[in-house]
Tab-separated table of C-alpha atoms and ligand atoms in Angstrom:
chain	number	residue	atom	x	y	z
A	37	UNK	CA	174.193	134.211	65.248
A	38	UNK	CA	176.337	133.736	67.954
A	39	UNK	CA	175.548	131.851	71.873
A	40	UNK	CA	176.872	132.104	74.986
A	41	UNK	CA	177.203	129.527	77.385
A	42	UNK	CA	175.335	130.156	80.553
A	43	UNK	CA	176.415	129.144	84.170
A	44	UNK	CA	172.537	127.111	84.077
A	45	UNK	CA	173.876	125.371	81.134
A	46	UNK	CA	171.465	126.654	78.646
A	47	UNK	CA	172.528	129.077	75.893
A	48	UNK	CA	171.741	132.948	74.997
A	49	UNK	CA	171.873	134.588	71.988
A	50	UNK	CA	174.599	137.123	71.605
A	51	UNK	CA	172.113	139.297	70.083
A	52	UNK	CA	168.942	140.754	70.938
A	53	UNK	CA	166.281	143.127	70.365
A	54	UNK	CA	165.595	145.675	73.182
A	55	UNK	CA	162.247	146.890	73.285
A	56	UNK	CA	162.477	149.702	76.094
A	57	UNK	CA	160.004	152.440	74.727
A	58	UNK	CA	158.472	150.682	72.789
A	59	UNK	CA	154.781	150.185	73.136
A	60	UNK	CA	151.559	149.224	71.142
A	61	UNK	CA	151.486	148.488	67.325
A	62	UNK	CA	155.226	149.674	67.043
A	63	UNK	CA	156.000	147.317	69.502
A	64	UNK	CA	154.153	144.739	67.890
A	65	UNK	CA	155.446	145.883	64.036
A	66	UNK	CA	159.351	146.118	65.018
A	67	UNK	CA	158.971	142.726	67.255
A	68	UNK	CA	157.512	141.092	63.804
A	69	UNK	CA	160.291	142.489	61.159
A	70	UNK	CA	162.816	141.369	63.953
A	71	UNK	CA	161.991	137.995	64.202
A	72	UNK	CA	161.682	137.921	60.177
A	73	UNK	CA	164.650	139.042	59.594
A	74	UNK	CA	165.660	136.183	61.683
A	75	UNK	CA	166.514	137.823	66.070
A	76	UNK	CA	166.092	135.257	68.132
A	77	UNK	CA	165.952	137.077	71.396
A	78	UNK	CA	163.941	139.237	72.953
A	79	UNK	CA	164.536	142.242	75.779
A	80	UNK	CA	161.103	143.261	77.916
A	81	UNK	CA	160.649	144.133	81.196
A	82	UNK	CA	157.723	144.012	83.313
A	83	UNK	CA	158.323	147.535	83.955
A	84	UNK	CA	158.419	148.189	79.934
A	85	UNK	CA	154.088	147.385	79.616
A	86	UNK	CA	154.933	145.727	76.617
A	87	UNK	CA	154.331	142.116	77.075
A	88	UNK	CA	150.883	142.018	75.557
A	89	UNK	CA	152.614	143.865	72.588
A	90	UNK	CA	155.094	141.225	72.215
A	91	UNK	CA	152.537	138.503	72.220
A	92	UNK	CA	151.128	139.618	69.246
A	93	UNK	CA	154.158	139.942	67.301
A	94	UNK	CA	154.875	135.825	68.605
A	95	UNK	CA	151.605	134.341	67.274
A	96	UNK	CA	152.340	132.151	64.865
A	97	UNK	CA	155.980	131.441	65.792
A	98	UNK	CA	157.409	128.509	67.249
A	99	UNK	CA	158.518	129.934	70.604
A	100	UNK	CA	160.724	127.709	71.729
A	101	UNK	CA	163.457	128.802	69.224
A	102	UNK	CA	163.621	132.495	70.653
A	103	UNK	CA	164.893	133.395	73.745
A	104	UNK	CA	163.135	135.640	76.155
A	105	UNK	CA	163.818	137.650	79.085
A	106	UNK	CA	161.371	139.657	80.953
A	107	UNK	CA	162.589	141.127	84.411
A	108	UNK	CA	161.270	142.042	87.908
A	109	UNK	CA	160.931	145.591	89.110
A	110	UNK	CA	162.550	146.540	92.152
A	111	UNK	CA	159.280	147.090	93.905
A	112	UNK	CA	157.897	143.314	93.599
A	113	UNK	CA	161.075	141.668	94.946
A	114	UNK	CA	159.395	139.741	98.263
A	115	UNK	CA	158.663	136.670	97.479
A	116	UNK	CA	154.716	136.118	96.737
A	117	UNK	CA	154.879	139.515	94.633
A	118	UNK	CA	157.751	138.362	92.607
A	119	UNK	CA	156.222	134.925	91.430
A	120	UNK	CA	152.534	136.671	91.263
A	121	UNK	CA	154.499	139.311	88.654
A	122	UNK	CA	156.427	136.075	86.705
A	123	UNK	CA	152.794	134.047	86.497
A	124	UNK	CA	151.079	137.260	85.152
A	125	UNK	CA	154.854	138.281	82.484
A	126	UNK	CA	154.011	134.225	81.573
A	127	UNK	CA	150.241	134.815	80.388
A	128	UNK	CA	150.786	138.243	78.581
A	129	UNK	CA	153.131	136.921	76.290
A	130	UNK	CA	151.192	133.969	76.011
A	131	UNK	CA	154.200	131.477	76.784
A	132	UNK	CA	154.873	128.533	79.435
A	133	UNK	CA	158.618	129.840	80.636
A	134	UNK	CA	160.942	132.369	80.398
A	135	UNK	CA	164.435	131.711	79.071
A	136	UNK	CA	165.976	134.342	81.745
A	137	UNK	CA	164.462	136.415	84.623
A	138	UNK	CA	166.265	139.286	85.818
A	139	UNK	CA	166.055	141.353	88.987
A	140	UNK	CA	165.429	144.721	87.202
A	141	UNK	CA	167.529	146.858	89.887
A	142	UNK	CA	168.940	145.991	93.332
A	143	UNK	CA	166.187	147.056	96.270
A	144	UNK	CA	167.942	146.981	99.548
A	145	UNK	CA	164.691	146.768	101.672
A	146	UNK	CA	163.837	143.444	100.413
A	147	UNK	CA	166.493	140.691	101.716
A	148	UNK	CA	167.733	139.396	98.475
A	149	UNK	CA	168.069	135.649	100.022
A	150	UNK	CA	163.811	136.146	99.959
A	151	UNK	CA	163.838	137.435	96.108
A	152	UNK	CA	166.319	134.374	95.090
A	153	UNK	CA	164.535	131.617	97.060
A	154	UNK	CA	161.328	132.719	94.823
A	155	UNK	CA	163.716	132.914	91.849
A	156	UNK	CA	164.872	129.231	92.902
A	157	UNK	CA	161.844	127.925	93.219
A	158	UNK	CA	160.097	128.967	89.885
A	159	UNK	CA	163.305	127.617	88.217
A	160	UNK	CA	162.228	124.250	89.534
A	161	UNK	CA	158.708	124.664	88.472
A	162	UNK	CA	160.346	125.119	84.982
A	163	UNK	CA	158.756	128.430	84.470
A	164	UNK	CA	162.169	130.244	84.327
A	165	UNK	CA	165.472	128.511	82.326
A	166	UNK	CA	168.072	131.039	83.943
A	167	UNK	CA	168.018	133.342	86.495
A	168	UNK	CA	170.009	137.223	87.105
A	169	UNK	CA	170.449	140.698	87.383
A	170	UNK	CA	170.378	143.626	86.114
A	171	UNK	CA	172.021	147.277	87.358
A	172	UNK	CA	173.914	144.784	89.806
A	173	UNK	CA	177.510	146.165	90.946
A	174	UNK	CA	180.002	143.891	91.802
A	175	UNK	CA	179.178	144.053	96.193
A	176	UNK	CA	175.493	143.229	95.150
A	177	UNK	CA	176.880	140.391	92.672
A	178	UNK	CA	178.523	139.054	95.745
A	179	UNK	CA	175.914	139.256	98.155
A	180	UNK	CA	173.605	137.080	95.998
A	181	UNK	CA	176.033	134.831	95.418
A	182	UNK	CA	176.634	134.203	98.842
A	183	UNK	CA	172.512	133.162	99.307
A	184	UNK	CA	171.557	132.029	96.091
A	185	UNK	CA	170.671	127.963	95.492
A	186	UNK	CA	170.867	128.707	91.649
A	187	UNK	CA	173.441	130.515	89.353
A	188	UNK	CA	173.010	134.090	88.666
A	189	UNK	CA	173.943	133.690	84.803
A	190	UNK	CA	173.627	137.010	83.681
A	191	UNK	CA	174.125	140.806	85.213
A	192	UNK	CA	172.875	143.306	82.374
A	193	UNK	CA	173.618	146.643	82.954
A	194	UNK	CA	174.445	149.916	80.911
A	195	UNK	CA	177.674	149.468	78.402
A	196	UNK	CA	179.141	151.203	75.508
A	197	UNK	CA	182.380	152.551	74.414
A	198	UNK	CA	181.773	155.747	76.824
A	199	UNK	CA	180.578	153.791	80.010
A	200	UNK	CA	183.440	150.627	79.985
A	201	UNK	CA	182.526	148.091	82.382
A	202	UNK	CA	186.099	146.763	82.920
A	203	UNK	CA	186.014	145.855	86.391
A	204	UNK	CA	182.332	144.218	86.447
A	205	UNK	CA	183.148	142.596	83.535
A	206	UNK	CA	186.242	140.873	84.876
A	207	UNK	CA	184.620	140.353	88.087
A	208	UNK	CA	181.939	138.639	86.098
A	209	UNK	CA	184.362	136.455	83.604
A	210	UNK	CA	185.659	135.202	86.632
A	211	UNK	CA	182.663	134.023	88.173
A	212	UNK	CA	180.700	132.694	85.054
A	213	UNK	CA	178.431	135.520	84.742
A	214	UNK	CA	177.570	136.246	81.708
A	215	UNK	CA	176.996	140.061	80.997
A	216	UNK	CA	174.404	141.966	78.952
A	217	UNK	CA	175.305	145.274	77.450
A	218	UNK	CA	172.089	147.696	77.694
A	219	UNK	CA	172.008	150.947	75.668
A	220	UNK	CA	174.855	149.767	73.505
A	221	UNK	CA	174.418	153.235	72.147
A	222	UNK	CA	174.371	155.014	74.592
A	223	UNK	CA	169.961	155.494	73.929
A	224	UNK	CA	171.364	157.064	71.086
A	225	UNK	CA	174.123	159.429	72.442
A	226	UNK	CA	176.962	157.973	70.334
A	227	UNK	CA	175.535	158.783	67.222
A	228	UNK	CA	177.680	161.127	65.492
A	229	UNK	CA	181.231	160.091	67.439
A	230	UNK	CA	183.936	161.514	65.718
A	231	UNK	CA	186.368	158.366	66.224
A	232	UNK	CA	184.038	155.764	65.876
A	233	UNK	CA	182.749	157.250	62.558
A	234	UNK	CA	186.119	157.007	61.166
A	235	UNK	CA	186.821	153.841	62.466
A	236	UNK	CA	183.549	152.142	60.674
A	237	UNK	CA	184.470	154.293	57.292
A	238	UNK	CA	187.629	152.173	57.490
A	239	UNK	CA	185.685	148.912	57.397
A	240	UNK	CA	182.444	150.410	55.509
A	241	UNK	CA	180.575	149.567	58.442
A	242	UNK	CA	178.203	151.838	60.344
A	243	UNK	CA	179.198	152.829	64.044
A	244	UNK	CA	176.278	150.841	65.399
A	245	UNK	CA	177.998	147.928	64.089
A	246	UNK	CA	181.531	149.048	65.077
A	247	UNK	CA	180.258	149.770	68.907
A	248	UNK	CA	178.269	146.369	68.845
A	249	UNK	CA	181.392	144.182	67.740
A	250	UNK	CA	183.340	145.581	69.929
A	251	UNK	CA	180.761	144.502	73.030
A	252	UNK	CA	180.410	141.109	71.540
A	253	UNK	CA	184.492	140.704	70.868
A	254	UNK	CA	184.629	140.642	74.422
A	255	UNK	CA	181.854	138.352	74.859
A	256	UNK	CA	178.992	140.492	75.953
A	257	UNK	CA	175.646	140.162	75.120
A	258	UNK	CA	173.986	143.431	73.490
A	259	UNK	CA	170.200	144.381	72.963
A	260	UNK	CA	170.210	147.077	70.602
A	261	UNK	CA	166.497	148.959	70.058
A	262	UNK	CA	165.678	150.156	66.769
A	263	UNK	CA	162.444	150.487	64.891
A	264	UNK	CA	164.225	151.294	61.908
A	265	UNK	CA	164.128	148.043	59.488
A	266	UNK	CA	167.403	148.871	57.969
A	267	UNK	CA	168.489	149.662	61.041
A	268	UNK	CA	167.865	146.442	62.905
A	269	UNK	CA	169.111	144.311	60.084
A	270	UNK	CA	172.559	146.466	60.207
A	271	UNK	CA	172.621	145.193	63.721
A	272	UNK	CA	172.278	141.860	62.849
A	273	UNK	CA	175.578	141.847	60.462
A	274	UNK	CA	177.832	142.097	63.688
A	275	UNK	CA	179.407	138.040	63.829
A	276	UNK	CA	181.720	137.909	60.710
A	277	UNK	CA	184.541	139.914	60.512
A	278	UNK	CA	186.814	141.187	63.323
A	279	UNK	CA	188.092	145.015	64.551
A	280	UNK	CA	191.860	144.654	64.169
A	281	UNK	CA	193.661	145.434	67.899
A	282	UNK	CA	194.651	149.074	67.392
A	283	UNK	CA	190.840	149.778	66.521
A	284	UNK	CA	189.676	147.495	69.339
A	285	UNK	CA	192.016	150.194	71.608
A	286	UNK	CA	190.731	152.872	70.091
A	287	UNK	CA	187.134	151.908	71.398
A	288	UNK	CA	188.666	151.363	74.967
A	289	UNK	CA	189.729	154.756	74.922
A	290	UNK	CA	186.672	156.598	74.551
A	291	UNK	CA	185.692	155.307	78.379
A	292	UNK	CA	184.772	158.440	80.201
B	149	NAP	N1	168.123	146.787	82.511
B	149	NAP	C1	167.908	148.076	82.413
B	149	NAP	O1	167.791	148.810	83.422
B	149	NAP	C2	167.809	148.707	81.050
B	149	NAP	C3	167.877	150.096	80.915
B	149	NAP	C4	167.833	150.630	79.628
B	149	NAP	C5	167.708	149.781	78.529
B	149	NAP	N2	167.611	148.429	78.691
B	149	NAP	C6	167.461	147.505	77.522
B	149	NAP	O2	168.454	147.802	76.545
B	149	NAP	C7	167.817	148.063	75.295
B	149	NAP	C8	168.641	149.009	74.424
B	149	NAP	O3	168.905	150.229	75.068
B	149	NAP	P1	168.140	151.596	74.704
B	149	NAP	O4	166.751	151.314	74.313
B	149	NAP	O5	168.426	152.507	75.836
B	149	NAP	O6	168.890	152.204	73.454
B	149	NAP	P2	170.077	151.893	72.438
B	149	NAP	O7	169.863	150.550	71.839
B	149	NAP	O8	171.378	152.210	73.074
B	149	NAP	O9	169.810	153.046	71.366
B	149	NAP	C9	168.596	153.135	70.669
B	149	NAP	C10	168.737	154.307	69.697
B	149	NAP	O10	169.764	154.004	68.749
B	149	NAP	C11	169.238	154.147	67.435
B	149	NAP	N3	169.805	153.074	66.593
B	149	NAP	C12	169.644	151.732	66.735
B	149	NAP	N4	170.315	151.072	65.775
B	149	NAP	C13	170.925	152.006	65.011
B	149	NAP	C14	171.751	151.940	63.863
B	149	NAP	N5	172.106	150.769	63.314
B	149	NAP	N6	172.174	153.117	63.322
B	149	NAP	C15	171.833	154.300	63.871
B	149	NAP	N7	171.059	154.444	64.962
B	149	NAP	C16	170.590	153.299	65.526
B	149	NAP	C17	167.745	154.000	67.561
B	149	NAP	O11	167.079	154.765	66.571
B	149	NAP	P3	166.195	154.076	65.390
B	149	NAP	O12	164.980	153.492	66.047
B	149	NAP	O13	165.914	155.208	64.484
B	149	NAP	O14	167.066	153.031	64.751
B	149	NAP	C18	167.475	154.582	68.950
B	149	NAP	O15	167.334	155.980	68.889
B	149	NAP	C19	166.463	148.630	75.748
B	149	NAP	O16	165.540	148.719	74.693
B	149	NAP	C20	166.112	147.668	76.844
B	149	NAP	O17	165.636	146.436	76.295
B	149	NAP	C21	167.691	147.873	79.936
């Protein structure tokens, strides 16, 4: 496994299961062969109803070693609403803090100074490690950075080899955030790509892994969802070996 530094000083794991979808015992089962087969991270969202789920699939492990995230939706971003959400994420999953809190999408009718200050404050109650975003573009990036007390670490928003994030993700390098690929595949629409199925027959690789090493090569994060046990385990075998440049360009060029 591989970590990235982030701007609160604590570290994330390149690599993490997403668990948009997923619900109920298959939430619980896939969370379980994950963590066997040795994630370290989890992907929920408030939003998701899958915190009990996830609970379930934690008893028994030493929490502390995996990292999760849960995240806010947009319609519980004033202040007493956002830490009444983060208390109630805390007891479903049966933990003490969250490793990272995201703002699940930008809500312009709620001053984001009010949504941070919350943010801030369970941060010092130790509840939350690091603080971010999510679906955040690079104006709304700047705007909280302008108000907030407390480093936005992370911005997670929708990246693959069809939807490049170039310009956010330089924006971001350049201001310590780090950033979170979601639907690395596209929820499934790159399956099949002509160019990236030759490029992982070249390495005898699948194209989940070829898409995923790409992301992490340029140091994003990337929450793949699978309930496939073969399939999450493929996703796991992303840290060592390299795409050689021309490949790498290859990738870049499929941006639509
Ligand atoms: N912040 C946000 O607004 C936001 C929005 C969307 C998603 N997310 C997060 O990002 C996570 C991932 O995105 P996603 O759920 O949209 O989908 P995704 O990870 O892009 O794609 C999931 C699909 O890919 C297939 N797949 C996974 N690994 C594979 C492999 N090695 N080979 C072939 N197929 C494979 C899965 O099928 P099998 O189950 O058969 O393997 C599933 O159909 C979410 O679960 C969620 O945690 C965040």
């Amino acid at each position: 496994m591989q970590y990235f530094e982030l701007a609160s000083g604590y570290k994330m794991p390149a690599l993490g299961l997403g668990t948009w979808q997923l619900r109920g015992s298959t939430c619980t089962k896939t969370v379980r062969t994950a963590l066997k087969l040795g994630y370290d991270h989890i992907d929920t969202a408030d939003v998701y109803g899958n915190h009990q789920a996830i609970r379930q699939a934690l008893q028994g492990t030493d929490t502390d070693g995996i990292f999760i995230t849960s995240k806010v939706w947009r319609a519980d971003l004033h202040h007493d609403d956002l830490l009444k959400m983060g208390n109630r994420a805390l007891s479903e999953l049966g933990i003490d803090h969250l490793d990272l809190l995201l703002i699940h999408w930008p809500n312009r009718q709620v001053p984001i100074a009010e949504t941070l200050a919350a943010m801030a404050e369970w941060v010092q109650q130790g509840k939350v490690r690091s603080i971010g975003a999510s679906n955040f573009t690079i104006r709304d990036l700047q705007e909280a950075q302008q108000v907030t007390k407390v480093p936005i670490s992370v911005n997670q928003v929708k990246f693959h080899p069809y939807n490049n994030q170039r310009d956010l993700l330089a924006y971001c390098n350049d201001h310590g955030i780090v950033v979170t690929a979601y639907s690395p595949f596209g929820n499934g629409s790159l399956v099949g790509d002509r160019k990236l199925m030759r490029i992982a027959s070249k390495y005898d690789r699948s194209f989940a892994q070829i898409v995923l090493r790409w992301l992490v090569s340029k140091g994003v994060v990337v929450i793949p969802k699978s309930t496939n046990p073969n399939h999450l385990a493929d996703n796991m075998d992303i840290f060592d070996w390299e795409l050689e440049p021309q490949d790498y360009e290859a990738i870049e060029a499929l941006d639509r």
